[in-house]
Amino acid sequence: MAYESLRERGLIKPFRAEPRQISDRLGLARRDIETARSISNSDWAYNIAYNAMLQAARALMFAEGYRTSGGEGQHKTVVQFAELALGRTFEEEIRFFEKMRVKRNRAVYDIAGIISETEARQAIEFAMKFISIVEGAL
C-alpha cells in the first residue's frame, strides 16, 4: 500500500470522508486563491496561496480515505501524502509545495517581509496549477 509508511509511523489514520467534505476542502482552496490575489502584503499572499494548496492536498487525502493523525508536523505529513498520491509525474510540483511549506513557516513564525512580490505572484500561480492537478486526480 502506498501510504503504509505514513500509517506505520502514526502520521495518518483511516477516515471515511463524505463527498461534501472533499468538495468543501476544494472550495476552501478556491476561496484562498481569490483572497491571495487581493492581498497586498506579499508574506500573507504567499501564506494564503500555500494554504490553498494545503486544502487541496487535504481533499486528496480525504478522497483516498485518510486524514492526518494530529499533533505536530501535520503540514509536512500532508505534503508527504500528496507526494505518494500523485506519484513521480508531479515530483517537481511536490518539491515546490515542500519549499513553500518551509518558507511559509519562516514567514509566519520567524521573519517578516521575506517574501517578495514576485514570489507571492509565483506562489499564487503555482497554487492554481496544484489545485487543478488535485482536481484531475480526484
Short mmCIF file of C-alpha atoms in Angstrom, two decimals:
data_model
loop_
_atom_site.label_atom_id
_atom_site.label_comp_id
_atom_site.label_asym_id
_atom_site.label_seq_id
_atom_site.Cartn_x
_atom_site.Cartn_y
_atom_site.Cartn_z
CA MET A 1 0.00 0.00 0.00
CA ALA A 2 1.35 3.40 -0.99
CA TYR A 3 0.53 5.07 2.32
CA GLU A 4 1.64 2.27 4.65
CA SER A 5 4.82 4.04 5.78
CA LEU A 6 2.80 7.06 6.93
CA ARG A 7 0.32 4.79 8.73
CA GLU A 8 3.06 2.79 10.42
CA ARG A 9 4.61 5.99 11.78
CA GLY A 10 1.24 7.10 13.11
CA LEU A 11 1.10 10.16 10.86
CA ILE A 12 -2.18 9.32 9.12
CA LYS A 13 -5.26 7.35 10.03
CA PRO A 14 -8.16 5.96 8.05
CA PHE A 15 -11.00 8.39 7.55
CA ARG A 16 -14.24 7.99 5.67
CA ALA A 17 -14.99 11.41 4.24
CA GLU A 18 -18.34 12.38 2.90
CA PRO A 19 -18.22 13.76 -0.66
CA ARG A 20 -19.21 17.15 0.78
CA GLN A 21 -16.09 17.21 2.98
CA ILE A 22 -13.91 16.73 -0.09
CA SER A 23 -15.70 19.41 -2.08
CA ASP A 24 -15.58 21.75 0.92
CA ARG A 25 -11.77 21.45 1.01
CA LEU A 26 -11.61 22.34 -2.68
CA GLY A 27 -13.96 25.24 -2.02
CA LEU A 28 -11.59 26.50 0.67
CA ALA A 29 -8.69 26.18 -1.76
CA ARG A 30 -10.50 28.25 -4.39
CA ARG A 31 -11.50 30.85 -1.82
CA ASP A 32 -7.90 31.12 -0.68
CA ILE A 33 -6.69 31.70 -4.23
CA GLU A 34 -9.11 34.59 -4.63
CA THR A 35 -8.09 36.02 -1.27
CA ALA A 36 -4.37 35.69 -2.03
CA ARG A 37 -4.89 37.61 -5.25
CA SER A 38 -6.44 40.51 -3.35
CA ILE A 39 -3.85 40.79 -0.54
CA SER A 40 -1.16 43.44 -0.96
CA ASN A 41 1.15 42.00 1.72
CA SER A 42 3.45 39.50 -0.02
CA ASP A 43 4.06 37.40 3.10
CA TRP A 44 0.33 36.87 3.61
CA ALA A 45 -0.48 36.38 -0.06
CA TYR A 46 2.16 33.62 -0.12
CA ASN A 47 0.80 32.12 3.10
CA ILE A 48 -2.75 32.08 1.77
CA ALA A 49 -1.63 30.56 -1.56
CA TYR A 50 0.17 27.85 0.42
CA ASN A 51 -3.00 27.26 2.43
CA ALA A 52 -4.94 26.81 -0.81
CA MET A 53 -2.53 24.03 -1.75
CA LEU A 54 -2.77 22.51 1.71
CA GLN A 55 -6.57 22.40 1.47
CA ALA A 56 -6.43 20.81 -1.99
CA ALA A 57 -3.99 18.19 -0.70
CA ARG A 58 -6.29 17.54 2.26
CA ALA A 59 -9.14 16.97 -0.21
CA LEU A 60 -6.92 14.38 -1.88
CA MET A 61 -6.23 12.71 1.47
CA PHE A 62 -9.93 12.61 2.27
CA ALA A 63 -10.74 11.14 -1.14
CA GLU A 64 -8.14 8.42 -0.56
CA GLY A 65 -9.69 7.60 2.82
CA TYR A 66 -7.18 9.23 5.18
CA ARG A 67 -6.52 12.23 7.36
CA THR A 68 -3.60 13.34 9.49
CA SER A 69 -3.45 11.87 12.98
CA GLY A 70 -2.98 15.24 14.66
CA GLY A 71 -0.16 16.74 16.63
CA GLU A 72 2.91 18.47 15.28
CA GLY A 73 4.02 18.14 11.69
CA GLN A 74 0.60 17.85 10.08
CA HIS A 75 1.51 20.12 7.17
CA LYS A 76 4.61 18.05 6.42
CA THR A 77 2.50 14.88 6.55
CA VAL A 78 0.03 16.35 4.05
CA VAL A 79 2.89 17.16 1.65
CA GLN A 80 4.30 13.64 2.04
CA PHE A 81 0.87 12.15 1.41
CA ALA A 82 0.43 14.26 -1.73
CA GLU A 83 3.81 13.04 -2.95
CA LEU A 84 2.73 9.41 -2.57
CA ALA A 85 -0.74 10.00 -4.01
CA LEU A 86 0.35 11.98 -7.06
CA GLY A 87 3.49 9.99 -7.82
CA ARG A 88 6.63 10.77 -9.77
CA THR A 89 4.74 12.53 -12.54
CA PHE A 90 4.30 15.50 -10.21
CA GLU A 91 7.64 15.29 -8.41
CA GLU A 92 8.57 18.88 -9.30
CA GLU A 93 5.25 20.22 -8.04
CA ILE A 94 5.63 18.36 -4.75
CA ARG A 95 9.15 19.72 -4.35
CA PHE A 96 7.80 23.26 -4.82
CA PHE A 97 4.95 22.55 -2.34
CA GLU A 98 7.53 21.44 0.24
CA LYS A 99 9.68 24.50 -0.44
CA MET A 100 6.62 26.70 0.09
CA ARG A 101 5.80 24.88 3.33
CA VAL A 102 9.23 25.64 4.76
CA LYS A 103 9.31 29.25 3.60
CA ARG A 104 5.76 29.90 4.76
CA ASN A 105 6.74 28.65 8.21
CA ARG A 106 9.60 31.14 8.34
CA ALA A 107 7.38 33.99 7.11
CA VAL A 108 4.71 33.26 9.72
CA TYR A 109 6.89 32.47 12.74
CA ASP A 110 10.38 33.90 12.22
CA ILE A 111 10.96 36.76 9.79
CA ALA A 112 8.55 39.39 8.48
CA GLY A 113 8.98 40.60 4.92
CA ILE A 114 10.95 37.66 3.48
CA ILE A 115 8.53 37.03 0.61
CA SER A 116 8.95 39.23 -2.46
CA GLU A 117 6.04 40.34 -4.64
CA THR A 118 7.39 38.09 -7.39
CA GLU A 119 7.48 35.08 -5.05
CA ALA A 120 3.93 35.78 -3.92
CA ARG A 121 2.68 36.01 -7.53
CA GLN A 122 4.51 32.79 -8.43
CA ALA A 123 3.04 31.07 -5.37
CA ILE A 124 -0.48 32.05 -6.40
CA GLU A 125 0.07 30.82 -9.96
CA PHE A 126 1.57 27.59 -8.70
CA ALA A 127 -1.26 27.06 -6.21
CA MET A 128 -3.78 27.40 -9.03
CA LYS A 129 -1.87 24.76 -11.01
CA PHE A 130 -1.63 22.46 -7.99
CA ILE A 131 -5.37 22.68 -7.33
CA SER A 132 -6.01 21.71 -10.96
CA ILE A 133 -3.67 18.73 -10.60
CA VAL A 134 -5.51 17.56 -7.49
CA GLU A 135 -8.91 18.04 -9.13
CA GLY A 136 -7.68 15.93 -12.04
CA ALA A 137 -6.58 13.20 -9.65
CA LEU A 138 -9.93 13.05 -7.85
#
